[in-house]
Short mmCIF file of N, CA and C in Angstrom, two decimals:
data_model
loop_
_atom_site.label_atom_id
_atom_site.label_comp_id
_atom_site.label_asym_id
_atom_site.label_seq_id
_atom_site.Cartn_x
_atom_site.Cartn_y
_atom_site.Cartn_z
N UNK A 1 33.16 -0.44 3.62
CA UNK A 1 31.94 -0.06 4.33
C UNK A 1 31.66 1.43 4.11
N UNK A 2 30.39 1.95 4.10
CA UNK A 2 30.08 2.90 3.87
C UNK A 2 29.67 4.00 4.64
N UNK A 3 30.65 4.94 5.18
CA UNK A 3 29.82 5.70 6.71
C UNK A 3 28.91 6.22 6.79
N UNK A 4 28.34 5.73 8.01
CA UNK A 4 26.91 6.49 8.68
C UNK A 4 26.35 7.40 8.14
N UNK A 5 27.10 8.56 8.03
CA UNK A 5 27.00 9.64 7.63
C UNK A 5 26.54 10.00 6.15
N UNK A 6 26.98 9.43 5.54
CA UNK A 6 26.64 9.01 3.79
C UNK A 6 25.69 8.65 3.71
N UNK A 7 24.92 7.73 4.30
CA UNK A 7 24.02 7.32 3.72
C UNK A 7 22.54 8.32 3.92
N UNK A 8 22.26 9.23 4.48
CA UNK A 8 21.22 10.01 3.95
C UNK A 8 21.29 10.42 2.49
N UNK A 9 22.49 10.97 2.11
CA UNK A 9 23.20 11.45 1.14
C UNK A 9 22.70 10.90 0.06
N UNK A 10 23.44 8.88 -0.03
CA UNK A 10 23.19 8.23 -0.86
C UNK A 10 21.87 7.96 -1.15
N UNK A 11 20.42 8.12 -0.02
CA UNK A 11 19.84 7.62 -0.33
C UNK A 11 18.79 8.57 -1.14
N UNK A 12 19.19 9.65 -1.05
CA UNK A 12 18.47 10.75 -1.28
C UNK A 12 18.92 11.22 -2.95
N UNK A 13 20.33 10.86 -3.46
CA UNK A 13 20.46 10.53 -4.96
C UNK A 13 19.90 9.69 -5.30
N UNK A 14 19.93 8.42 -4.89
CA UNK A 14 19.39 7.41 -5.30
C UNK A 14 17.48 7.35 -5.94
N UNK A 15 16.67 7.96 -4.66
CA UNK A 15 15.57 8.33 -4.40
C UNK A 15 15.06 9.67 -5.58
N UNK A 16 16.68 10.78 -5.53
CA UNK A 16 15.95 11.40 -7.16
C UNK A 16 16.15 11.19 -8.33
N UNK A 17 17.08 9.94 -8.37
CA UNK A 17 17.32 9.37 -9.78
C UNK A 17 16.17 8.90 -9.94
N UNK A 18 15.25 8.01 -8.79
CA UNK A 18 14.16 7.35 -9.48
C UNK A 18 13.24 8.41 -9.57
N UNK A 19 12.83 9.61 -8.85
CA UNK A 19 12.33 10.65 -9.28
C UNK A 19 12.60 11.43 -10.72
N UNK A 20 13.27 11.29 -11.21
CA UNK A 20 13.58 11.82 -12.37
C UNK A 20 13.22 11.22 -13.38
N UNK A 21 13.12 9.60 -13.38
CA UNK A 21 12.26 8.69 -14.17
C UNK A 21 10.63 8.71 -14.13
N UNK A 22 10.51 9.07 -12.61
CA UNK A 22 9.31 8.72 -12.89
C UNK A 22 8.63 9.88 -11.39
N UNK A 23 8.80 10.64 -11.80
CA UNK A 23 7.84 12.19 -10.85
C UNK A 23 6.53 11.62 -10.57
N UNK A 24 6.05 10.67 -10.64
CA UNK A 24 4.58 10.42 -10.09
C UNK A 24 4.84 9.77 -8.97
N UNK A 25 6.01 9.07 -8.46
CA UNK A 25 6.10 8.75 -6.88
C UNK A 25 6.72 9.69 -6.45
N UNK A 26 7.36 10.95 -6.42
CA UNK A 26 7.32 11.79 -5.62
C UNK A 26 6.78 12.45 -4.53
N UNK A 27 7.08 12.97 -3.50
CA UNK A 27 6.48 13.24 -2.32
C UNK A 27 5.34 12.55 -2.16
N UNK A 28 4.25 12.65 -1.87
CA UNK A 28 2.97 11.64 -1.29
C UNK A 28 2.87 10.79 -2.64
N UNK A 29 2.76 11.37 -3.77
CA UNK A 29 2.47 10.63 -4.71
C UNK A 29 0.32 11.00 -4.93
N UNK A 30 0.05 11.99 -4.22
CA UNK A 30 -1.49 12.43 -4.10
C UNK A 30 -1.87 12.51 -5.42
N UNK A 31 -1.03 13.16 -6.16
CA UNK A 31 -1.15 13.69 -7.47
C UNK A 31 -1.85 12.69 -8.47
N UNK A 32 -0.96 11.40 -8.42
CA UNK A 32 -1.48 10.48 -9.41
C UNK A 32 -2.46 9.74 -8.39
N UNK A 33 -2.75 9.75 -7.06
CA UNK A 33 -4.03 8.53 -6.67
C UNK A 33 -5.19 10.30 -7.03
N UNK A 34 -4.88 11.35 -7.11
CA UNK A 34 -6.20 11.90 -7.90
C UNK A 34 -6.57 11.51 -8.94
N UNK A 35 -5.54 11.53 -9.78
CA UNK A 35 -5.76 11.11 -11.14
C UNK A 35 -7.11 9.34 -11.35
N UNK A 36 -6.34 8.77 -10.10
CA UNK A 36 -7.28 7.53 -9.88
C UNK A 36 -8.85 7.98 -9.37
N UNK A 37 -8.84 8.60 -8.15
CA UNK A 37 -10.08 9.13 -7.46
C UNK A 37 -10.84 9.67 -8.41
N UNK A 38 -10.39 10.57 -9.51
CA UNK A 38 -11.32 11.30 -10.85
C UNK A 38 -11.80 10.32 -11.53
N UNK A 39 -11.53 8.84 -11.71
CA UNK A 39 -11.96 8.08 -12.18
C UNK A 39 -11.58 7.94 -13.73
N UNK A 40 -9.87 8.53 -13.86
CA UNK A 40 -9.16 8.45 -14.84
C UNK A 40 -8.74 6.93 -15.36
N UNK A 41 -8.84 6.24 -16.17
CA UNK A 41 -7.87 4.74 -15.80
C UNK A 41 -6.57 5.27 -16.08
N UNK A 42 -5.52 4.45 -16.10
CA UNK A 42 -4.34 4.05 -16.15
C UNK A 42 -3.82 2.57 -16.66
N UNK A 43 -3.07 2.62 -17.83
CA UNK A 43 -2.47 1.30 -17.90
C UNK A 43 -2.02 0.66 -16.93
N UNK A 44 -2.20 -0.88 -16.89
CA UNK A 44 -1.67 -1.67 -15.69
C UNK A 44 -0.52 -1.65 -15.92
N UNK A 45 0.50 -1.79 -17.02
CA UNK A 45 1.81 -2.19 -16.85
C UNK A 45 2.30 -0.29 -15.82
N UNK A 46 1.57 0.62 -16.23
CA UNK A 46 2.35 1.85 -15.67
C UNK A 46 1.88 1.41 -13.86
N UNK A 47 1.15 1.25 -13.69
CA UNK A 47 0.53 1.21 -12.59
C UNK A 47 1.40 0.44 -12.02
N UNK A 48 1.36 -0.88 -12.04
CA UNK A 48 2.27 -2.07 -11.51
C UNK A 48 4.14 -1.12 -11.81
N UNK A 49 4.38 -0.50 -12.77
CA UNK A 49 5.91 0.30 -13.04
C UNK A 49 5.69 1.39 -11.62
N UNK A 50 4.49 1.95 -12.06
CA UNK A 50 4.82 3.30 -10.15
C UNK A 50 4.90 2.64 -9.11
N UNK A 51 4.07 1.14 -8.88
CA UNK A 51 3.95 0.64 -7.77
C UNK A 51 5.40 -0.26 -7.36
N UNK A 52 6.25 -0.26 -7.96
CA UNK A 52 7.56 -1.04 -7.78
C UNK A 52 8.57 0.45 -7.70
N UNK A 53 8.21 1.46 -8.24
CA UNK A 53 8.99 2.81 -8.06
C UNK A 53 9.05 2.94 -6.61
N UNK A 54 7.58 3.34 -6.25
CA UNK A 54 7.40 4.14 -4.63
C UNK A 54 7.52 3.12 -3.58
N UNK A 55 7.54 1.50 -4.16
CA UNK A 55 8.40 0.44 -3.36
C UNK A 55 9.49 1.03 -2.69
N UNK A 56 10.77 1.18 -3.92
CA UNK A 56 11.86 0.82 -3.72
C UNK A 56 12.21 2.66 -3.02
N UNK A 57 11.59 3.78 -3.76
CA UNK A 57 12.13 4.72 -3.15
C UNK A 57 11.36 4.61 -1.64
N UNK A 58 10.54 4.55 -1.05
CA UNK A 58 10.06 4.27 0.35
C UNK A 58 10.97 3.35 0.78
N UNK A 59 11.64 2.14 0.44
CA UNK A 59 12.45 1.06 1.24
C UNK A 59 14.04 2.49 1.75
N UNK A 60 14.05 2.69 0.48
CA UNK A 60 15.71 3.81 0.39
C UNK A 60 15.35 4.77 1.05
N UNK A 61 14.46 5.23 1.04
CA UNK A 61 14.00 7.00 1.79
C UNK A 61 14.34 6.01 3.33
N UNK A 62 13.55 4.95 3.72
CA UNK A 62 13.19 4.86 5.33
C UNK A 62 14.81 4.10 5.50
N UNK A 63 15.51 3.15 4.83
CA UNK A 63 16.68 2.76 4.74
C UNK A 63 17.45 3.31 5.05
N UNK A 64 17.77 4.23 4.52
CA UNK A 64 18.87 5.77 4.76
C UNK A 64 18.88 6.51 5.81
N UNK A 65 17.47 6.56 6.02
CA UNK A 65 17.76 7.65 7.48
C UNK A 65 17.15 8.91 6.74
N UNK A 66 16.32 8.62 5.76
CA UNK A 66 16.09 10.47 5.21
C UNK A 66 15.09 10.56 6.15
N UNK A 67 14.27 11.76 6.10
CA UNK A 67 12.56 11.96 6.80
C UNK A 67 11.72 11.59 5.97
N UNK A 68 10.90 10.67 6.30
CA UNK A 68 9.22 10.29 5.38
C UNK A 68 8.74 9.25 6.15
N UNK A 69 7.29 9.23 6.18
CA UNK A 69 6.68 8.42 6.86
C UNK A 69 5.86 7.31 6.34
N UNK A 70 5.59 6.69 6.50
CA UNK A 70 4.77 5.57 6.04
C UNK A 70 3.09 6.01 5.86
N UNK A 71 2.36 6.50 6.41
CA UNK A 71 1.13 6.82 5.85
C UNK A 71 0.76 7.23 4.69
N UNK A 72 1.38 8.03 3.67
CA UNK A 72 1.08 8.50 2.46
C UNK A 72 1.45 7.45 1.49
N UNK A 73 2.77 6.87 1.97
CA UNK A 73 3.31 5.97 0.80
C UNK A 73 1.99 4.52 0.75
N UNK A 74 1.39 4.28 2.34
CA UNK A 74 0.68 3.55 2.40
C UNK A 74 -0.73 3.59 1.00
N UNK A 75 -1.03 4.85 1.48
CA UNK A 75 -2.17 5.03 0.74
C UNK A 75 -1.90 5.00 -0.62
N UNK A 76 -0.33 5.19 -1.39
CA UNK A 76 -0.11 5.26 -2.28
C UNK A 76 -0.33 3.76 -3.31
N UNK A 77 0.47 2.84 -2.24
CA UNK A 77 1.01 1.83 -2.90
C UNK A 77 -0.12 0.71 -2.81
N UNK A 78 -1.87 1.16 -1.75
CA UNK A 78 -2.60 0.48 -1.36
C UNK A 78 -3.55 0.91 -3.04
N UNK A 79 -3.76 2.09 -3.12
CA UNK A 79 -4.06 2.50 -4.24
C UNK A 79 -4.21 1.94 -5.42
N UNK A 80 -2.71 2.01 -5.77
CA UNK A 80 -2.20 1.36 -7.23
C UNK A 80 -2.41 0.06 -6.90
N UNK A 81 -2.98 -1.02 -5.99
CA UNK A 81 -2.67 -2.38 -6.13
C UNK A 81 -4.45 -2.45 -6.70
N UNK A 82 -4.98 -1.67 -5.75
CA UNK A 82 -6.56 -1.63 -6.12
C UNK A 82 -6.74 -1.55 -7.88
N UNK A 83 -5.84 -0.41 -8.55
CA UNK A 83 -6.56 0.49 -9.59
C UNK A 83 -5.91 -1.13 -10.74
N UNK A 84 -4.24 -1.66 -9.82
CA UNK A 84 -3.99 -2.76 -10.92
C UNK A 84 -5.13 -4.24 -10.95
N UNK A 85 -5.36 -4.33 -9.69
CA UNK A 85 -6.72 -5.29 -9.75
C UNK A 85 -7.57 -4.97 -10.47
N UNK A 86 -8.12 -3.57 -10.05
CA UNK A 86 -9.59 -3.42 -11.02
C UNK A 86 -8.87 -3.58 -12.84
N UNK A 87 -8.03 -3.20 -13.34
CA UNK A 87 -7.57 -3.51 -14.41
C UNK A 87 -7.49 -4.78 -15.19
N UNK A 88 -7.09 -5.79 -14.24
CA UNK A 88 -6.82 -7.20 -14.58
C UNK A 88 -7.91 -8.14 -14.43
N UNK A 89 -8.90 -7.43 -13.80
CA UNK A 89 -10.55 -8.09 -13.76
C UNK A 89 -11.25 -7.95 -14.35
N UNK A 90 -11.21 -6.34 -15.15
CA UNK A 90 -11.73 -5.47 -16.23
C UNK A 90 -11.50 -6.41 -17.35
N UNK A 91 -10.30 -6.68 -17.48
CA UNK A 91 -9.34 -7.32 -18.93
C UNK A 91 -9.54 -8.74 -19.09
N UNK A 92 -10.50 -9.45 -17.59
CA UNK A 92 -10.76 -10.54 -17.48
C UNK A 92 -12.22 -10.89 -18.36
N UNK A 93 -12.67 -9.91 -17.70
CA UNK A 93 -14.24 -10.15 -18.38
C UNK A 93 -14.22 -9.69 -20.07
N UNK A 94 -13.62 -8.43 -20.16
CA UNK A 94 -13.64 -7.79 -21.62
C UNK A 94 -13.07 -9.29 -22.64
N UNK A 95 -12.19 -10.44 -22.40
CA UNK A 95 -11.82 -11.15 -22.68
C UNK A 95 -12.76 -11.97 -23.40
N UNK A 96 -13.20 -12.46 -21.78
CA UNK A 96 -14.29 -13.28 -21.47
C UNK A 96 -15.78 -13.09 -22.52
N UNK A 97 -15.67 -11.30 -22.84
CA UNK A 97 -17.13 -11.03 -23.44
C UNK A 97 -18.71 -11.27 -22.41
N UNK A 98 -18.31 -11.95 -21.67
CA UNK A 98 -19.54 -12.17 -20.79
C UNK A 98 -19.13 -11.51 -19.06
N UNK A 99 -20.05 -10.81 -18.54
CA UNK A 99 -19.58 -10.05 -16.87
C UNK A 99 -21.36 -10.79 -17.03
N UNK A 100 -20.87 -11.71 -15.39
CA UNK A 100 -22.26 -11.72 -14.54
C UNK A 100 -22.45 -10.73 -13.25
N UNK A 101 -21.78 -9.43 -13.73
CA UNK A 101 -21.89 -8.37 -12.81
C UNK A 101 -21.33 -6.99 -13.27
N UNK A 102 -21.69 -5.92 -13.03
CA UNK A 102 -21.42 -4.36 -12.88
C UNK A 102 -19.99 -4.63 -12.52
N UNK A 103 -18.91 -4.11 -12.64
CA UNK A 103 -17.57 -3.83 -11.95
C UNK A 103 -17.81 -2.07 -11.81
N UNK A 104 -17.43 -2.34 -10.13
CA UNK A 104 -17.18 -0.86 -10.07
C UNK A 104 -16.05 0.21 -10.56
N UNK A 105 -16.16 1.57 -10.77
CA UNK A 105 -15.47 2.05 -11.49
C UNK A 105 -13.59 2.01 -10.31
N UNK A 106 -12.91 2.61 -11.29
CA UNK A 106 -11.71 2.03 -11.25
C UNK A 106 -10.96 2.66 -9.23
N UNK A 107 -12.06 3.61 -9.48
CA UNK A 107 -12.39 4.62 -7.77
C UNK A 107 -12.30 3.96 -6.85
N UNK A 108 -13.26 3.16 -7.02
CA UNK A 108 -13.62 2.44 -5.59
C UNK A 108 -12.55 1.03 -5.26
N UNK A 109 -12.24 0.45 -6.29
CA UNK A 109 -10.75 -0.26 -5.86
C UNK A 109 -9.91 0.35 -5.25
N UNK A 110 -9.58 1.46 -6.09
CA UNK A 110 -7.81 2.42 -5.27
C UNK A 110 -8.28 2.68 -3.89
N UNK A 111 -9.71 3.06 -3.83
CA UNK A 111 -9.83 3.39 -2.04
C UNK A 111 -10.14 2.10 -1.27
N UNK A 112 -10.87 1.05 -1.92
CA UNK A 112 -10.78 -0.31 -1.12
C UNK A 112 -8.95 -0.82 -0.40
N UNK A 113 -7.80 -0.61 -1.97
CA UNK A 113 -6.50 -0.87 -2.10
C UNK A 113 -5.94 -0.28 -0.86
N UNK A 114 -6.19 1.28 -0.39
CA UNK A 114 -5.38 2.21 -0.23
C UNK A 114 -6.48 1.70 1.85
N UNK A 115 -7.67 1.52 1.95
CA UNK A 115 -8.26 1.31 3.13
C UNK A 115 -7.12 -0.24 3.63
N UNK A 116 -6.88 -1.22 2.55
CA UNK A 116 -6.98 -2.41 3.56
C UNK A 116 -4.83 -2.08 3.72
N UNK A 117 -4.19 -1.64 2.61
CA UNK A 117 -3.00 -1.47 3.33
C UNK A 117 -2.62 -0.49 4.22
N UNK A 118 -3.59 0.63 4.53
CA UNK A 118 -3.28 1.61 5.55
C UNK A 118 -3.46 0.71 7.08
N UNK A 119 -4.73 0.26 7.17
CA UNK A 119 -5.06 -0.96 7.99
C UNK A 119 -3.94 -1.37 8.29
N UNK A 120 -3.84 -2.64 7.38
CA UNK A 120 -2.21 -3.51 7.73
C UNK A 120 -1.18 -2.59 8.05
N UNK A 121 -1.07 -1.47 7.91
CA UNK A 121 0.48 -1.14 8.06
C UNK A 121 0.11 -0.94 9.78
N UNK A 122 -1.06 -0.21 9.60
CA UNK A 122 -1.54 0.55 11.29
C UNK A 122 -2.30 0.12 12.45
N UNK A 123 -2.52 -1.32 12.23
CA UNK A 123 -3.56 -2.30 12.85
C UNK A 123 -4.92 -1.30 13.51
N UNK A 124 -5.36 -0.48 12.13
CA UNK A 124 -6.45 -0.02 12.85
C UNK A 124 -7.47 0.39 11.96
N UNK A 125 -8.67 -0.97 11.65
CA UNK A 125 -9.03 -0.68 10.33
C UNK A 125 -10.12 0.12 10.17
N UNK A 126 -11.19 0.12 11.46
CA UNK A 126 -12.08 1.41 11.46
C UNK A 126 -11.66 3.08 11.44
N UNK A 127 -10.80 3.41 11.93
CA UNK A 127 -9.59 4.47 11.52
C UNK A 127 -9.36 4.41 9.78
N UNK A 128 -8.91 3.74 8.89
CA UNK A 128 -8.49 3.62 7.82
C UNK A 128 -9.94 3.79 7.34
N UNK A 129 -11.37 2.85 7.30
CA UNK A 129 -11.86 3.00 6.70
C UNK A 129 -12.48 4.46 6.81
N UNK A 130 -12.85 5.03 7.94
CA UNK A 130 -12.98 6.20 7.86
C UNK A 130 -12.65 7.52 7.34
N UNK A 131 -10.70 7.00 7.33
CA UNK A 131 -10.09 8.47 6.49
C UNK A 131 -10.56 8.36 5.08
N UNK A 132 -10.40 7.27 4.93
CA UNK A 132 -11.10 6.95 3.19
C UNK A 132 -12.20 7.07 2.80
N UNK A 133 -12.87 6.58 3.67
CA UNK A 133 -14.46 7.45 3.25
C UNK A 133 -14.84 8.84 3.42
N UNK A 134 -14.00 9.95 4.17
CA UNK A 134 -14.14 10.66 4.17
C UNK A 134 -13.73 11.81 2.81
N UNK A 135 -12.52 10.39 2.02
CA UNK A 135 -12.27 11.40 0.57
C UNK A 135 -13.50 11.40 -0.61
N UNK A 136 -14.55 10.41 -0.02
CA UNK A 136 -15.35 10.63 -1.61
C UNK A 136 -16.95 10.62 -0.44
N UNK A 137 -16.88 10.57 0.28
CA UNK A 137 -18.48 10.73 1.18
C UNK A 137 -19.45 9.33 0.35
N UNK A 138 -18.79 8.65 -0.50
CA UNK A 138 -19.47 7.74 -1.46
C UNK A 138 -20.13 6.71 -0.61
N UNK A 139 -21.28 6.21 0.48
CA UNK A 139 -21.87 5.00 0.51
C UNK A 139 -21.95 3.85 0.63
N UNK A 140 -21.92 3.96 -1.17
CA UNK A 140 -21.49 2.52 -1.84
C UNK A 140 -20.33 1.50 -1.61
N UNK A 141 -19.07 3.08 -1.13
CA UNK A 141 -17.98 1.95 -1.08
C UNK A 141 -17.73 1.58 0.71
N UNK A 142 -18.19 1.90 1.62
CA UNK A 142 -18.04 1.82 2.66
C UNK A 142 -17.86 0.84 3.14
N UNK A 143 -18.86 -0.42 3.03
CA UNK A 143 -18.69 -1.75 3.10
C UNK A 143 -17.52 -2.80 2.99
N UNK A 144 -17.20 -2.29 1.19
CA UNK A 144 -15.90 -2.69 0.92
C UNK A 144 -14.97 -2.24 1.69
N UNK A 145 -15.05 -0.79 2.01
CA UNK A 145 -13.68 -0.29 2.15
C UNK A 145 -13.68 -1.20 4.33
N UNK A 146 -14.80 -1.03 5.18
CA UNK A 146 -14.71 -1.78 5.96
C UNK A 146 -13.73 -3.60 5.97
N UNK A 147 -14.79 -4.04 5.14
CA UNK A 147 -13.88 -5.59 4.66
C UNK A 147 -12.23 -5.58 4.61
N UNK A 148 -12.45 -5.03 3.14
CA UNK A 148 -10.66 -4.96 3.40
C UNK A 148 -9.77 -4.47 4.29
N UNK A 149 -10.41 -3.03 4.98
CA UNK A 149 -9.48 -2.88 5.90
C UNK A 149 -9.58 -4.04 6.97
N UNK A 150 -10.76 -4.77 7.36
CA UNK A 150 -10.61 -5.77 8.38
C UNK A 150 -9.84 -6.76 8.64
N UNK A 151 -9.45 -7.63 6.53
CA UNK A 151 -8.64 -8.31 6.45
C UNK A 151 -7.26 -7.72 6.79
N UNK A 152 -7.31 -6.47 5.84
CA UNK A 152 -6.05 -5.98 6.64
C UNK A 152 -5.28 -6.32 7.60
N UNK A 153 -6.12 -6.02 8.18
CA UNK A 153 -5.40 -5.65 9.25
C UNK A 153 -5.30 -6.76 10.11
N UNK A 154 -5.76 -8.07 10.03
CA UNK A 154 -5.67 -9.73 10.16
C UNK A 154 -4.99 -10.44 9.75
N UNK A 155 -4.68 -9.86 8.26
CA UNK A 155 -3.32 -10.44 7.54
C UNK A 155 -1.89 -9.87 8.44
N UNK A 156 -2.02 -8.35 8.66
CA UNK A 156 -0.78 -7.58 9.54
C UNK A 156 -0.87 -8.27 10.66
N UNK A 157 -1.42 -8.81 11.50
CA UNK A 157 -1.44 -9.26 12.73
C UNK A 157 -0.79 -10.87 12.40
N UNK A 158 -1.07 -11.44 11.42
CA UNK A 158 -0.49 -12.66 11.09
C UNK A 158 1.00 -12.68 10.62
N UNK A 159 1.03 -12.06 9.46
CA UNK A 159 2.41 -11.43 8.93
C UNK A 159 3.53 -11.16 10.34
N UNK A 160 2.80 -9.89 11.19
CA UNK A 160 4.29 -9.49 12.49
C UNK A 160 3.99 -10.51 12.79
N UNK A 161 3.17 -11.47 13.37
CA UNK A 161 3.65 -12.85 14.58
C UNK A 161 4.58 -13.34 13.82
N UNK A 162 4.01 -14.00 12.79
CA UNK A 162 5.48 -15.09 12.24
C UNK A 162 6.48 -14.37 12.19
N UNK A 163 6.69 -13.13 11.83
CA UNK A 163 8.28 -12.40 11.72
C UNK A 163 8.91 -12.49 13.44
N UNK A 164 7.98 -12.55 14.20
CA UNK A 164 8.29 -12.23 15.20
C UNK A 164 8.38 -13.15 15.77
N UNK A 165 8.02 -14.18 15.69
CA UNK A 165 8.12 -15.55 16.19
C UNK A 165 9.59 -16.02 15.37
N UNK A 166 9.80 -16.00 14.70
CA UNK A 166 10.96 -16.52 13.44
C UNK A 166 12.35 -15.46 13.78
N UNK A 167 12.09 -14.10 14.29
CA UNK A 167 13.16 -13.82 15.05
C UNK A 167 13.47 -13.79 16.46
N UNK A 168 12.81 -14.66 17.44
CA UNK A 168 12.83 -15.03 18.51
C UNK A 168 13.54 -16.48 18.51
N UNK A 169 13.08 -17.54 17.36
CA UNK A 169 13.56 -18.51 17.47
C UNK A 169 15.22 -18.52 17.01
N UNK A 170 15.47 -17.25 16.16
CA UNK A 170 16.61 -17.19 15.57
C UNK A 170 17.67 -16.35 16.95
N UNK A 171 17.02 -15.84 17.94
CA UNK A 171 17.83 -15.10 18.94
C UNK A 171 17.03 -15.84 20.08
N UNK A 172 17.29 -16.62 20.63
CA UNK A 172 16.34 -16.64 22.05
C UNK A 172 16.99 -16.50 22.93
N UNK A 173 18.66 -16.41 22.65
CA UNK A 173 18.95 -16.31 24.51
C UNK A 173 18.57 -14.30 24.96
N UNK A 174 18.40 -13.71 23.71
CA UNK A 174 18.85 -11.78 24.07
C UNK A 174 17.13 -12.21 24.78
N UNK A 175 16.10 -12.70 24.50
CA UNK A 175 14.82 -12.66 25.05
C UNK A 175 14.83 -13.15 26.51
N UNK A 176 15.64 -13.98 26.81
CA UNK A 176 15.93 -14.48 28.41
C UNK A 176 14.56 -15.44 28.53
N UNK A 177 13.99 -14.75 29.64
CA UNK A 177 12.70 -15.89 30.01
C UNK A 177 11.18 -15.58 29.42
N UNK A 178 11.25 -14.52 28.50
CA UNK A 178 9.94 -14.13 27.55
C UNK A 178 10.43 -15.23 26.57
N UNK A 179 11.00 -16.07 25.71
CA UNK A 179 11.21 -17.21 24.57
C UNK A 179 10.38 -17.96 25.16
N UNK A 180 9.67 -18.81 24.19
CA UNK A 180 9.42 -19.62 24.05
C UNK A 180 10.05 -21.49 23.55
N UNK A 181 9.82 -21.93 24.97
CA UNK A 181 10.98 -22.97 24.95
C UNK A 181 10.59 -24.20 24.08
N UNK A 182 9.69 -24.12 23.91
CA UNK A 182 8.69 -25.15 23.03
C UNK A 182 9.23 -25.48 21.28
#
């Protein structure tokens, strides 16, 4: 077994080994969702590679016991799911040769991405859509960025019940007379 004590330690090598591979999930990770917001693309395979990086170092950072919070990584990892969608829809139609529509630029996904998982993490999706609209003052995306955070944050409300229902049924006597006997 590994003491208490160690594991900030461990998790914090661990966390700059994957930093050393790959410096774009480092601290907030702001750096590369600018790179998105400028309306830079990015390959999907890198995108989907950072988005399994700032996974696993966020699981190890909060795992360990280091300090970091969940809001930045949120926006991070809500981001990259947007910029890998808009990619794989892009690559759908370019395929296809035929779009019965405009796709918006690769922008307005990462902030749709980055609105509906801040939401889910924070069950609070007018809050989310707001911080996000406040990074581009853009309009256009408001709507969207509303929607998704709504699902958001409907999917998070669905997601904790069953976890929470599924570890009640797995412990019910520590719950006493809050279980459900049914």
């Amino acid at each position: 077994a590994i003491p208490k004590y160690a594991n900030p330690a461990i998790g914090g090598l661990l966390c700059g080994l994957i930093g050393l591979v790959f410096p774009q999930v480092l601290f907030f990770g702001y750096e590369t969702l600018n790179t998105l917001l400028a309306r830079t693309t990015m390959p999907t395979d890198m995108i989907v590679v950072l988005l399994a990086a700032k996974t696993i170092a966020t699981a190890i950072s909060a795992g360990s016991g280091l300090v970091g919070g969940t809001f930045a990584p949120s926006l991070f990892l809500g981001g990259m799911t947007g910029a890998a969608f808009h990619n794989v829809v892009e690559s759908m139609f370019i395929a296809s040769h035929e779009s019965p529509f405009e796709l918006a630029d690769i922008q307005a996904y990462a902030l749709v991405g980055s609105a509906g998982v801040l939401s889910a993490l924070f069950r609070a999706p007018l809050t989310a859509s707001l911080l996000i609209f406040e990074l581009t003052r853009d309009y256009d995306v408001m709507l969207p960025l509303l929607a998704s955070a709504g699902v958001g944050s409907v999917v998070g409300d669905i997601v904790e019940k069953a976890f929470e229902e599924e570890r009640r049924d797995r412990d019910a006597v520590s719950w006493g007379d809050l279980a459900d006997d049914e």
